[in-house]
Amino acid sequence: MTQSLDTQSQRLGATTFFLDGVTPIHLEMFEGVVLGGQSVSLSESCEAKMAASRNFLETLIADNALIYGVTTGFGPLANQYITPEQSALLQQNLVYHLCSGVGEPLSEAHTRALMFARLVNISRGYSAILPESARHLQQMLNLNILPVIPAMGTVGASGDLTPLAHMTLAMMGQADVICDGQRMPALEAFEKYNLKPLTLEAKEGLAFVNGTSVMTGIAAVNAVLARRAIEWSLGLSVLYAELFHARTGAFHPNIAMVRPHPGQISVTHCLQQLIADSQRLVHQTGKPSRLNREQLNADGISHDQELIQDPYTIRCLPQIYGAILDVLTFHNNVVTTELNSVTDNPLFFPEEESVFHGGNFYGQHVSFASDALTNAVIKMGIHAERCIARITDVKLNNGFPAFMQRDKVGLQSGFMGAQVTATATLAEMRSLATPASIQSIPTNANNQDVVTMGTIAARKTAQILDYLYYILSIESLVLVQGMDLCDDREAFSSSSKAIYEAIRGVSAELHEDRPFYTDIDRGATFLKNHAPIYAKHFYNGISDTHSR
């Protein structure tokens, strides 16, 4: 399964998004730029704000002001004074010594995300960066010239120093980039598009590397994928319920009304929309059926009667996904706030003629939010895996053949192997459940004596989301096979029919056993890259009570 989202959606130049340094950025805007092909433009007012803080810095330098990272060294070396004449070399050396990342490169989606997040940060006008330096990052983003950035090496305390340094090194023309789908030296890509490499001036290296843009960008992509996973999961859950001829009473709004968590209310509303036209479900009004006393034995007991409640994988859908949605809302609110924040140090306020040294680069908010989302994503995996296990178990699946294989059972094993893969993948997800946000290890000569590991948390959530989509792929393949085994396919809900058409577009019905890994991979890629057509029900229901 590819790491990047739908490559068709990454064609640039479709529309232009204007940064003015004031207007809040919402996740839909972020998605439009990072994943949807919008180019970015810096407004005149935005450039004026950046120029004002830059001019203020130049005044301070001329006045021999003592400013961290401009006329001092970095971290525990801030007690070493640097003359203004050496400031440009100081910025270069900052980038050089921080370019120590290791591991596989970040995905193209994550790289675009961090570039845009960094551009938003410096466009606010508190970082004392030259407007033309910001335009350099803007042009690379618009041209899809993406720095090759090793994923590992940041503790998320002074922000994401190491990966952002690799980004800046590429801007300087001294590293590799991905351009037009090919890895090449940055200078080669710049020559192709008539760009000049960036020359860092005073404070600019620090402004580019000192902030939470990597963890924030990755977390924002996670927000998009988690939202999509909920959309698919609820639709698949309705299909699962229909295969069991489940009862609709568990989804009645009265139940949510007396336990009014916003997520449960929203999920109940969405389920009501999705099940409305199903003829497979048992639609309940809330009036219980009557006890048939003729069926009682002498002890007043009637054995082996039909259960009046469905298993928790069906009955507790509003409670499971309601809680997941509430966690996602918390996560997204944190990420949106962080995306609109200025997170470098020091910060310049030219109108007040003040400079403040602080800790906005400390990524604890995103770290906590990412770990919380990790738990919610794993719970989605748990639910999907349990649905797969029940529907493939001939003792529990309400009359379907073992492992959903109708022909020559025993000689053929159907989805037996895929079901085991779902369980193994869930185990992989659980093995990553240890919180990153509490793994503080002092570093930087004990200057960074408490750290956040926020980028590790966000990257871990991204990996778990990738695993979730494999499980959702297996679930979707098994459930649409169940539809093929039913004689009344027209009786299923519109959402289930839409899922059927989508999945059958990437995987044919299983008649004879075949290698299934390509079907699973295609299914996961499709689900990750496409919102379901019934998502309007989610927007109508969830957006009323949850920020999007």
C-alpha positions as a Python dict, from the first residue, in 0.01 Angstrom:
ca = {
    (1, 'M'): (0, 0, 0),
    (2, 'T'): (140, 338, -94),
    (3, 'Q'): (212, 589, 181),
    (4, 'S'): (92, 892, -11),
    (5, 'L'): (-273, 971, -70),
    (6, 'D'): (-437, 968, -411),
    (7, 'T'): (-169, 1088, -653),
    (8, 'Q'): (-435, 1227, -882),
    (9, 'S'): (-535, 1470, -607),
    (10, 'Q'): (-179, 1600, -583),
    (11, 'R'): (-173, 1770, -921),
    (12, 'L'): (-79, 2126, -840),
    (13, 'G'): (-217, 2455, -959),
    (14, 'A'): (-589, 2370, -956),
    (15, 'T'): (-676, 2672, -744),
    (16, 'T'): (-483, 2916, -530),
    (17, 'F'): (-498, 2945, -154),
    (18, 'F'): (-402, 3285, -14),
    (19, 'L'): (-211, 3320, 312),
    (20, 'D'): (-268, 3660, 468),
    (21, 'G'): (-103, 3597, 803),
    (22, 'V'): (-434, 3647, 986),
    (23, 'T'): (-713, 3419, 859),
    (24, 'P'): (-729, 3090, 1054),
    (25, 'I'): (-639, 2774, 863),
    (26, 'H'): (-891, 2491, 900),
    (27, 'L'): (-828, 2126, 825),
    (28, 'E'): (-1031, 2146, 503),
    (29, 'M'): (-797, 2423, 384),
    (30, 'F'): (-496, 2218, 488),
    (31, 'E'): (-629, 1917, 298),
    (32, 'G'): (-690, 2131, -9),
    (33, 'V'): (-329, 2248, -22),
    (34, 'V'): (-147, 1937, 98),
    (35, 'L'): (-359, 1667, -64),
    (36, 'G'): (-596, 1846, -300),
    (37, 'G'): (-370, 2030, -542),
    (38, 'Q'): (-414, 2393, -437),
    (39, 'S'): (-121, 2627, -483),
    (40, 'V'): (-35, 2883, -216),
    (41, 'S'): (14, 3256, -251),
    (42, 'L'): (141, 3506, 7),
    (43, 'S'): (-72, 3818, 20),
    (44, 'E'): (73, 4167, 27),
    (45, 'S'): (-45, 4214, 384),
    (46, 'C'): (126, 3889, 480),
    (47, 'E'): (455, 3999, 327),
    (48, 'A'): (420, 4339, 494),
    (49, 'K'): (388, 4173, 835),
    (50, 'M'): (696, 3962, 771),
    (51, 'A'): (888, 4265, 650),
    (52, 'A'): (793, 4462, 963),
    (53, 'S'): (930, 4198, 1199),
    (54, 'R'): (1240, 4163, 981),
    (55, 'N'): (1305, 4538, 988),
    (56, 'F'): (1262, 4532, 1365),
    (57, 'L'): (1524, 4259, 1392),
    (58, 'E'): (1766, 4454, 1174),
    (59, 'T'): (1722, 4753, 1406),
    (60, 'L'): (1798, 4535, 1707),
    (61, 'I'): (2108, 4389, 1543),
    (62, 'A'): (2234, 4737, 1461),
    (63, 'D'): (2182, 4829, 1826),
    (64, 'N'): (2393, 4529, 1941),
    (65, 'A'): (2094, 4368, 2115),
    (66, 'L'): (2149, 4027, 2274),
    (67, 'I'): (1916, 3788, 2090),
    (68, 'Y'): (1921, 3411, 2113),
    (69, 'G'): (2035, 3241, 1795),
    (70, 'V'): (2125, 3574, 1635),
    (71, 'T'): (2403, 3710, 1853),
    (72, 'T'): (2441, 3396, 2067),
    (73, 'G'): (2508, 3030, 2009),
    (74, 'F'): (2237, 2765, 2036),
    (75, 'G'): (2101, 2556, 2321),
    (76, 'P'): (2353, 2520, 2603),
    (77, 'L'): (2594, 2728, 2392),
    (78, 'A'): (2373, 3035, 2423),
    (79, 'N'): (2631, 3179, 2662),
    (80, 'Q'): (2866, 3220, 2366),
    (81, 'Y'): (2829, 3560, 2202),
    (82, 'I'): (2842, 3590, 1823),
    (83, 'T'): (2909, 3910, 1633),
    (84, 'P'): (2648, 4023, 1381),
    (85, 'E'): (2905, 3978, 1103),
    (86, 'Q'): (2907, 3603, 1176),
    (87, 'S'): (2530, 3563, 1200),
    (88, 'A'): (2481, 3425, 849),
    (89, 'L'): (2752, 3163, 907),
    (90, 'L'): (2589, 3084, 1241),
    (91, 'Q'): (2260, 3005, 1063),
    (92, 'Q'): (2434, 2786, 808),
    (93, 'N'): (2615, 2594, 1082),
    (94, 'L'): (2287, 2548, 1268),
    (95, 'V'): (2137, 2374, 968),
    (96, 'Y'): (2452, 2171, 908),
    (97, 'H'): (2485, 2029, 1259),
    (98, 'L'): (2114, 1950, 1280),
    (99, 'C'): (2111, 1755, 953),
    (100, 'S'): (2169, 1431, 1138),
    (101, 'G'): (1842, 1251, 1071),
    (102, 'V'): (1823, 878, 1010),
    (103, 'G'): (1574, 626, 878),
    (104, 'E'): (1348, 610, 576),
    (105, 'P'): (1237, 940, 422),
    (106, 'L'): (905, 1089, 519),
    (107, 'S'): (628, 1026, 268),
    (108, 'E'): (551, 1287, 6),
    (109, 'A'): (220, 1368, 177),
    (110, 'H'): (391, 1422, 511),
    (111, 'T'): (662, 1633, 347),
    (112, 'R'): (410, 1861, 178),
    (113, 'A'): (224, 1881, 507),
    (114, 'L'): (524, 1998, 707),
    (115, 'M'): (624, 2246, 438),
    (116, 'F'): (281, 2403, 438),
    (117, 'A'): (264, 2404, 818),
    (118, 'R'): (602, 2579, 833),
    (119, 'L'): (495, 2834, 573),
    (120, 'V'): (182, 2913, 772),
    (121, 'N'): (394, 2958, 1085),
    (122, 'I'): (642, 3207, 938),
    (123, 'S'): (371, 3390, 741),
    (124, 'R'): (222, 3514, 1068),
    (125, 'G'): (496, 3775, 1087),
    (126, 'Y'): (655, 3706, 1425),
    (127, 'S'): (965, 3517, 1308),
    (128, 'A'): (1171, 3805, 1160),
    (129, 'I'): (1222, 3620, 833),
    (130, 'L'): (1276, 3789, 498),
    (131, 'P'): (964, 3773, 278),
    (132, 'E'): (1171, 3644, -13),
    (133, 'S'): (1289, 3351, 202),
    (134, 'A'): (926, 3262, 276),
    (135, 'R'): (854, 3285, -97),
    (136, 'H'): (1128, 3030, -162),
    (137, 'L'): (946, 2774, 54),
    (138, 'Q'): (616, 2872, -111),
    (139, 'Q'): (759, 2816, -459),
    (140, 'M'): (901, 2475, -370),
    (141, 'L'): (562, 2372, -231),
    (142, 'N'): (376, 2496, -539),
    (143, 'L'): (618, 2325, -775),
    (144, 'N'): (605, 2006, -567),
    (145, 'I'): (982, 2008, -515),
    (146, 'L'): (992, 1802, -199),
    (147, 'P'): (1299, 1772, 25),
    (148, 'V'): (1410, 1419, 111),
    (149, 'I'): (1377, 1420, 489),
    (150, 'P'): (1480, 1129, 714),
    (151, 'A'): (1193, 1047, 947),
    (152, 'M'): (1389, 995, 1268),
    (153, 'G'): (1593, 1229, 1483),
    (154, 'T'): (1363, 1476, 1659),
    (155, 'V'): (1249, 1474, 2022),
    (156, 'G'): (991, 1747, 1958),
    (157, 'A'): (1116, 1978, 2233),
    (158, 'S'): (1274, 2272, 2052),
    (159, 'G'): (1029, 2181, 1784),
    (160, 'D'): (1130, 1949, 1502),
    (161, 'L'): (1486, 2070, 1462),
    (162, 'T'): (1634, 1779, 1271),
    (163, 'P'): (1371, 1715, 1000),
    (164, 'L'): (1318, 2089, 947),
    (165, 'A'): (1694, 2130, 909),
    (166, 'H'): (1686, 1871, 630),
    (167, 'M'): (1407, 2073, 468),
    (168, 'T'): (1616, 2390, 496),
    (169, 'L'): (1928, 2221, 360),
    (170, 'A'): (1730, 2131, 48),
    (171, 'M'): (1610, 2492, 23),
    (172, 'M'): (1978, 2590, 29),
    (173, 'G'): (2036, 2359, -269),
    (174, 'Q'): (2256, 2121, -71),
    (175, 'A'): (2045, 1806, -46),
    (176, 'D'): (1826, 1577, -254),
    (177, 'V'): (1464, 1643, -342),
    (178, 'I'): (1179, 1460, -513),
    (179, 'C'): (1084, 1651, -827),
    (180, 'D'): (843, 1525, -1093),
    (181, 'G'): (850, 1187, -924),
    (182, 'Q'): (1228, 1155, -941),
    (183, 'R'): (1493, 1189, -671),
    (184, 'M'): (1760, 1436, -773),
    (185, 'P'): (1995, 1699, -628),
    (186, 'A'): (1806, 2011, -526),
    (187, 'L'): (2019, 2232, -755),
    (188, 'E'): (1915, 2023, -1054),
    (189, 'A'): (1548, 2074, -969),
    (190, 'F'): (1604, 2447, -908),
    (191, 'E'): (1771, 2487, -1248),
    (192, 'K'): (1478, 2309, -1409),
    (193, 'Y'): (1235, 2565, -1264),
    (194, 'N'): (1468, 2866, -1259),
    (195, 'L'): (1492, 2889, -881),
    (196, 'K'): (1792, 3014, -689),
    (197, 'P'): (1908, 2834, -373),
    (198, 'L'): (1826, 3002, -45),
    (199, 'T'): (2098, 3202, 130),
    (200, 'L'): (2024, 3227, 501),
    (201, 'E'): (2049, 3560, 676),
    (202, 'A'): (2043, 3637, 1049),
    (203, 'K'): (1776, 3437, 1242),
    (204, 'E'): (1646, 3265, 928),
    (205, 'G'): (1795, 2922, 990),
    (206, 'L'): (1643, 2929, 1336),
    (207, 'A'): (1307, 3048, 1201),
    (208, 'F'): (1290, 2757, 958),
    (209, 'V'): (1399, 2477, 1195),
    (210, 'N'): (1259, 2589, 1530),
    (211, 'G'): (894, 2482, 1551),
    (212, 'T'): (637, 2202, 1564),
    (213, 'S'): (557, 2194, 1193),
    (214, 'V'): (658, 1832, 1130),
    (215, 'M'): (448, 1680, 1405),
    (216, 'T'): (164, 1922, 1324),
    (217, 'G'): (171, 1845, 952),
    (218, 'I'): (174, 1469, 1006),
    (219, 'A'): (-99, 1496, 1269),
    (220, 'A'): (-313, 1697, 1026),
    (221, 'V'): (-279, 1423, 763),
    (222, 'N'): (-371, 1174, 1036),
    (223, 'A'): (-684, 1380, 1103),
    (224, 'V'): (-793, 1343, 740),
    (225, 'L'): (-727, 969, 730),
    (226, 'A'): (-888, 900, 1068),
    (227, 'R'): (-1201, 1087, 964),
    (228, 'R'): (-1216, 884, 643),
    (229, 'A'): (-1164, 561, 837),
    (230, 'I'): (-1464, 644, 1057),
    (231, 'E'): (-1674, 708, 747),
    (232, 'W'): (-1583, 372, 596),
    (233, 'S'): (-1607, 189, 928),
    (234, 'L'): (-1962, 298, 1001),
    (235, 'G'): (-2074, 206, 652),
    (236, 'L'): (-1907, -135, 683),
    (237, 'S'): (-2066, -179, 1025),
    (238, 'V'): (-2412, -124, 876),
    (239, 'L'): (-2337, -383, 608),
    (240, 'Y'): (-2217, -622, 879),
    (241, 'A'): (-2538, -561, 1075),
    (242, 'E'): (-2747, -625, 764),
    (243, 'L'): (-2581, -961, 706),
    (244, 'F'): (-2702, -1060, 1053),
    (245, 'H'): (-3053, -915, 1009),
    (246, 'A'): (-2976, -701, 1314),
    (247, 'R'): (-3224, -494, 1510),
    (248, 'T'): (-3227, -117, 1478),
    (249, 'G'): (-3342, -37, 1831),
    (250, 'A'): (-2981, 2, 1951),
    (251, 'F'): (-2945, 295, 1713),
    (252, 'H'): (-3253, 483, 1831),
    (253, 'P'): (-3193, 853, 1912),
    (254, 'N'): (-3356, 814, 2254),
    (255, 'I'): (-3062, 605, 2370),
    (256, 'A'): (-2816, 878, 2275),
    (257, 'M'): (-3042, 1146, 2420),
    (258, 'V'): (-3004, 1009, 2771),
    (259, 'R'): (-2626, 970, 2736),
    (260, 'P'): (-2553, 1291, 2548),
    (261, 'H'): (-2189, 1260, 2451),
    (262, 'P'): (-2154, 1464, 2130),
    (263, 'G'): (-1990, 1178, 1943),
    (264, 'Q'): (-2258, 927, 2034),
    (265, 'I'): (-2529, 1171, 1927),
    (266, 'S'): (-2356, 1233, 1594),
    (267, 'V'): (-2288, 867, 1522),
    (268, 'T'): (-2648, 778, 1609),
    (269, 'H'): (-2768, 1041, 1362),
    (270, 'C'): (-2540, 903, 1091),
    (271, 'L'): (-2650, 546, 1155),
    (272, 'Q'): (-3013, 654, 1131),
    (273, 'Q'): (-2941, 796, 787),
    (274, 'L'): (-2747, 489, 670),
    (275, 'I'): (-3003, 229, 782),
    (276, 'A'): (-3313, 419, 668),
    (277, 'D'): (-3367, 228, 342),
    (278, 'S'): (-3242, -113, 454),
    (279, 'Q'): (-3485, -400, 414),
    (280, 'R'): (-3248, -649, 573),
    (281, 'L'): (-3256, -495, 920),
    (282, 'V'): (-3535, -549, 1171),
    (283, 'H'): (-3670, -199, 1222),
    (284, 'Q'): (-3792, -156, 1578),
    (285, 'T'): (-4031, 103, 1717),
    (286, 'G'): (-3938, 55, 2080),
    (287, 'K'): (-4243, -149, 2172),
    (288, 'P'): (-4134, -490, 2302),
    (289, 'S'): (-4288, -811, 2174),
    (290, 'R'): (-4500, -1014, 2415),
    (291, 'L'): (-4399, -1326, 2601),
    (292, 'N'): (-4560, -1641, 2462),
    (293, 'R'): (-4660, -1828, 2774),
    (294, 'E'): (-4753, -2139, 2576),
    (295, 'Q'): (-4383, -2197, 2510),
    (296, 'L'): (-4294, -2208, 2880),
    (297, 'N'): (-4221, -2537, 3053),
    (298, 'A'): (-4338, -2633, 3400),
    (299, 'D'): (-4059, -2425, 3557),
    (300, 'G'): (-4172, -2114, 3372),
    (301, 'I'): (-3873, -2125, 3138),
    (302, 'S'): (-3858, -2147, 2760),
    (303, 'H'): (-3523, -2270, 2631),
    (304, 'D'): (-3336, -2191, 2310),
    (305, 'Q'): (-3547, -1896, 2207),
    (306, 'E'): (-3414, -1620, 1981),
    (307, 'L'): (-3191, -1358, 2142),
    (308, 'I'): (-3357, -1019, 2166),
    (309, 'Q'): (-3026, -830, 2151),
    (310, 'D'): (-2744, -833, 1899),
    (311, 'P'): (-2373, -880, 1984),
    (312, 'Y'): (-2175, -578, 2096),
    (313, 'T'): (-2008, -540, 1757),
    (314, 'I'): (-2354, -430, 1638),
    (315, 'R'): (-2540, -311, 1945),
    (316, 'C'): (-2265, -81, 2075),
    (317, 'L'): (-2181, 92, 1748),
    (318, 'P'): (-2297, 437, 1871),
    (319, 'Q'): (-2096, 399, 2190),
    (320, 'I'): (-1779, 267, 2021),
    (321, 'Y'): (-1763, 511, 1734),
    (322, 'G'): (-1911, 794, 1937),
    (323, 'A'): (-1617, 775, 2175),
    (324, 'I'): (-1377, 746, 1880),
    (325, 'L'): (-1530, 1053, 1721),
    (326, 'D'): (-1498, 1252, 2043),
    (327, 'V'): (-1127, 1165, 2059),
    (328, 'L'): (-1083, 1264, 1696),
    (329, 'T'): (-1254, 1596, 1766),
    (330, 'F'): (-1016, 1662, 2056),
    (331, 'H'): (-721, 1571, 1834),
    (332, 'N'): (-838, 1790, 1548),
    (333, 'N'): (-901, 2090, 1769),
    (334, 'V'): (-546, 2065, 1904),
    (335, 'V'): (-398, 2023, 1557),
    (336, 'T'): (-598, 2314, 1415),
    (337, 'T'): (-485, 2541, 1696),
    (338, 'E'): (-124, 2432, 1648),
    (339, 'L'): (-146, 2483, 1273),
    (340, 'N'): (-249, 2843, 1336),
    (341, 'S'): (20, 2903, 1596),
    (342, 'V'): (366, 3059, 1583),
    (343, 'T'): (604, 2804, 1734),
    (344, 'D'): (959, 2929, 1690),
    (345, 'N'): (1183, 3118, 1933),
    (346, 'P'): (1251, 3402, 1992),
    (347, 'L'): (939, 3587, 1877),
    (348, 'F'): (934, 3948, 1757),
    (349, 'F'): (653, 4196, 1817),
    (350, 'P'): (752, 4506, 1619),
    (351, 'E'): (447, 4712, 1712),
    (352, 'E'): (542, 4678, 2078),
    (353, 'E'): (915, 4688, 2004),
    (354, 'S'): (957, 4373, 2211),
    (355, 'V'): (1131, 4037, 2179),
    (356, 'F'): (1037, 3739, 2393),
    (357, 'H'): (1226, 3417, 2448),
    (358, 'G'): (988, 3132, 2528),
    (359, 'G'): (886, 2775, 2456),
    (360, 'N'): (613, 2769, 2190),
    (361, 'F'): (825, 2511, 2008),
    (362, 'Y'): (744, 2255, 2281),
    (363, 'G'): (516, 1998, 2118),
    (364, 'Q'): (331, 1852, 2414),
    (365, 'H'): (-17, 1939, 2287),
    (366, 'V'): (30, 1751, 1960),
    (367, 'S'): (208, 1468, 2139),
    (368, 'F'): (-80, 1408, 2380),
    (369, 'A'): (-338, 1443, 2102),
    (370, 'S'): (-155, 1196, 1877),
    (371, 'D'): (-132, 936, 2151),
    (372, 'A'): (-502, 977, 2221),
    (373, 'L'): (-584, 929, 1853),
    (374, 'T'): (-364, 620, 1847),
    (375, 'N'): (-590, 454, 2103),
    (376, 'A'): (-902, 547, 1907),
    (377, 'V'): (-758, 413, 1581),
    (378, 'I'): (-660, 87, 1748),
    (379, 'K'): (-1016, 54, 1879),
    (380, 'M'): (-1142, 83, 1520),
    (381, 'G'): (-905, -201, 1431),
    (382, 'I'): (-1032, -409, 1722),
    (383, 'H'): (-1393, -365, 1612),
    (384, 'A'): (-1319, -446, 1247),
    (385, 'E'): (-1114, -754, 1337),
    (386, 'R'): (-1393, -886, 1563),
    (387, 'C'): (-1647, -834, 1285),
    (388, 'I'): (-1426, -1031, 1047),
    (389, 'A'): (-1384, -1308, 1304),
    (390, 'R'): (-1759, -1343, 1371),
    (391, 'I'): (-1878, -1332, 1010),
    (392, 'T'): (-1624, -1596, 902),
    (393, 'D'): (-1695, -1832, 1195),
    (394, 'V'): (-1955, -2087, 1087),
    (395, 'K'): (-2064, -2131, 1451),
    (396, 'L'): (-2146, -1761, 1489),
    (397, 'N'): (-2221, -1619, 1146),
    (398, 'N'): (-2594, -1688, 1117),
    (399, 'G'): (-2582, -1949, 845),
    (400, 'F'): (-2309, -1826, 614),
    (401, 'P'): (-2053, -2083, 497),
    (402, 'A'): (-1727, -2120, 684),
    (403, 'F'): (-1487, -1838, 594),
    (404, 'M'): (-1740, -1716, 339),
    (405, 'Q'): (-1644, -1978, 79),
    (406, 'R'): (-1953, -2144, -65),
    (407, 'D'): (-1786, -2394, -299),
    (408, 'K'): (-1598, -2712, -198),
    (409, 'V'): (-1549, -2603, 163),
    (410, 'G'): (-1253, -2792, 305),
    (411, 'L'): (-1085, -2823, -30),
    (412, 'Q'): (-1111, -2444, -43),
    (413, 'S'): (-1057, -2220, 259),
    (414, 'G'): (-1197, -1885, 146),
    (415, 'F'): (-1100, -1597, 374),
    (416, 'M'): (-929, -1812, 638),
    (417, 'G'): (-585, -1670, 563),
    (418, 'A'): (-714, -1313, 534),
    (419, 'Q'): (-884, -1345, 874),
    (420, 'V'): (-555, -1450, 1033),
    (421, 'T'): (-383, -1155, 864),
    (422, 'A'): (-639, -918, 1015),
    (423, 'T'): (-563, -1057, 1361),
    (424, 'A'): (-188, -1034, 1306),
    (425, 'T'): (-220, -676, 1181),
    (426, 'L'): (-421, -582, 1489),
    (427, 'A'): (-143, -727, 1703),
    (428, 'E'): (102, -504, 1515),
    (429, 'M'): (-119, -205, 1592),
    (430, 'R'): (-137, -294, 1961),
    (431, 'S'): (239, -336, 1981),
    (432, 'L'): (268, 35, 1891),
    (433, 'A'): (25, 145, 2162),
    (434, 'T'): (287, 256, 2417),
    (435, 'P'): (249, 635, 2449),
    (436, 'A'): (528, 841, 2300),
    (437, 'S'): (423, 1154, 2489),
    (438, 'I'): (561, 1025, 2820),
    (439, 'Q'): (896, 901, 2687),
    (440, 'S'): (1088, 1212, 2792),
    (441, 'I'): (1467, 1166, 2791),
    (442, 'P'): (1685, 1469, 2876),
    (443, 'T'): (1914, 1569, 2592),
    (444, 'N'): (2117, 1861, 2453),
    (445, 'A'): (2354, 1873, 2752),
    (446, 'N'): (2044, 1876, 2974),
    (447, 'N'): (1930, 2202, 2819),
    (448, 'Q'): (1627, 2012, 2688),
    (449, 'D'): (1569, 1847, 3026),
    (450, 'V'): (1209, 1751, 2944),
    (451, 'V'): (1101, 1666, 2589),
    (452, 'T'): (775, 1570, 2415),
    (453, 'M'): (847, 1308, 2146),
    (454, 'G'): (556, 1467, 1959),
    (455, 'T'): (676, 1374, 1612),
    (456, 'I'): (731, 1015, 1717),
    (457, 'A'): (373, 1014, 1846),
    (458, 'A'): (235, 1156, 1520),
    (459, 'R'): (444, 919, 1305),
    (460, 'K'): (330, 625, 1516),
    (461, 'T'): (-33, 724, 1469),
    (462, 'A'): (28, 746, 1094),
    (463, 'Q'): (173, 395, 1089),
    (464, 'I'): (-119, 259, 1290),
    (465, 'L'): (-360, 423, 1046),
    (466, 'D'): (-185, 245, 760),
    (467, 'Y'): (-235, -85, 943),
    (468, 'L'): (-599, 0, 1011),
    (469, 'Y'): (-666, 40, 640),
    (470, 'Y'): (-537, -312, 578),
    (471, 'I'): (-787, -446, 831),
    (472, 'L'): (-1068, -236, 685),
    (473, 'S'): (-977, -370, 342),
    (474, 'I'): (-1008, -728, 463),
    (475, 'E'): (-1335, -646, 638),
    (476, 'S'): (-1478, -489, 324),
    (477, 'L'): (-1372, -784, 108),
    (478, 'V'): (-1532, -1033, 347),
    (479, 'L'): (-1854, -835, 386),
    (480, 'V'): (-1918, -778, 16),
    (481, 'Q'): (-1858, -1150, -30),
    (482, 'G'): (-2141, -1192, 220),
    (483, 'M'): (-2363, -980, -3),
    (484, 'D'): (-2279, -1207, -296),
    (485, 'L'): (-2393, -1503, -86),
    (486, 'C'): (-2735, -1343, -26),
    (487, 'D'): (-3028, -1383, -264),
    (488, 'D'): (-3175, -1043, -177),
    (489, 'R'): (-2891, -804, -254),
    (490, 'E'): (-3140, -533, -348),
    (491, 'A'): (-3269, -539, 10),
    (492, 'F'): (-2944, -394, 143),
    (493, 'S'): (-2912, -25, 228),
    (494, 'S'): (-2789, 227, -27),
    (495, 'S'): (-2465, 270, 166),
    (496, 'S'): (-2397, -104, 157),
    (497, 'K'): (-2467, -114, -216),
    (498, 'A'): (-2221, 175, -262),
    (499, 'I'): (-1956, -16, -68),
    (500, 'Y'): (-2026, -324, -277),
    (501, 'E'): (-1978, -138, -605),
    (502, 'A'): (-1660, 32, -480),
    (503, 'I'): (-1495, -286, -355),
    (504, 'R'): (-1600, -496, -650),
    (505, 'G'): (-1423, -235, -861),
    (506, 'V'): (-1091, -343, -709),
    (507, 'S'): (-1155, -709, -623),
    (508, 'A'): (-1366, -976, -792),
    (509, 'E'): (-1596, -1213, -605),
    (510, 'L'): (-1416, -1510, -453),
    (511, 'H'): (-1524, -1836, -622),
    (512, 'E'): (-1203, -2035, -604),
    (513, 'D'): (-914, -1981, -363),
    (514, 'R'): (-653, -1742, -498),
    (515, 'P'): (-360, -1541, -362),
    (516, 'F'): (-530, -1252, -186),
    (517, 'Y'): (-252, -1012, -93),
    (518, 'T'): (-298, -796, -402),
    (519, 'D'): (-673, -767, -338),
    (520, 'I'): (-604, -657, 20),
    (521, 'D'): (-347, -403, -93),
    (522, 'R'): (-571, -259, -365),
    (523, 'G'): (-861, -240, -123),
    (524, 'A'): (-655, -60, 141),
    (525, 'T'): (-524, 189, -112),
    (526, 'F'): (-873, 258, -243),
    (527, 'L'): (-1026, 311, 101),
    (528, 'K'): (-741, 539, 204),
    (529, 'N'): (-762, 753, -107),
    (530, 'H'): (-1138, 787, -150),
    (531, 'A'): (-1418, 909, 73),
    (532, 'P'): (-1736, 698, 47),
    (533, 'I'): (-2015, 852, -157),
    (534, 'Y'): (-2248, 829, 144),
    (535, 'A'): (-2017, 1062, 342),
    (536, 'K'): (-2276, 1340, 307),
    (537, 'H'): (-2464, 1172, 590),
    (538, 'F'): (-2160, 1222, 811),
    (539, 'Y'): (-2120, 1584, 715),
    (540, 'N'): (-2487, 1651, 785),
    (541, 'G'): (-2476, 1476, 1120),
    (542, 'I'): (-2128, 1508, 1261),
    (543, 'S'): (-2044, 1860, 1151),
    (544, 'D'): (-2336, 1995, 1356),
    (545, 'T'): (-2169, 1898, 1682),
    (546, 'H'): (-1805, 1854, 1585),
    (547, 'S'): (-1558, 2091, 1427),
    (548, 'R'): (-1426, 1965, 1095),
}
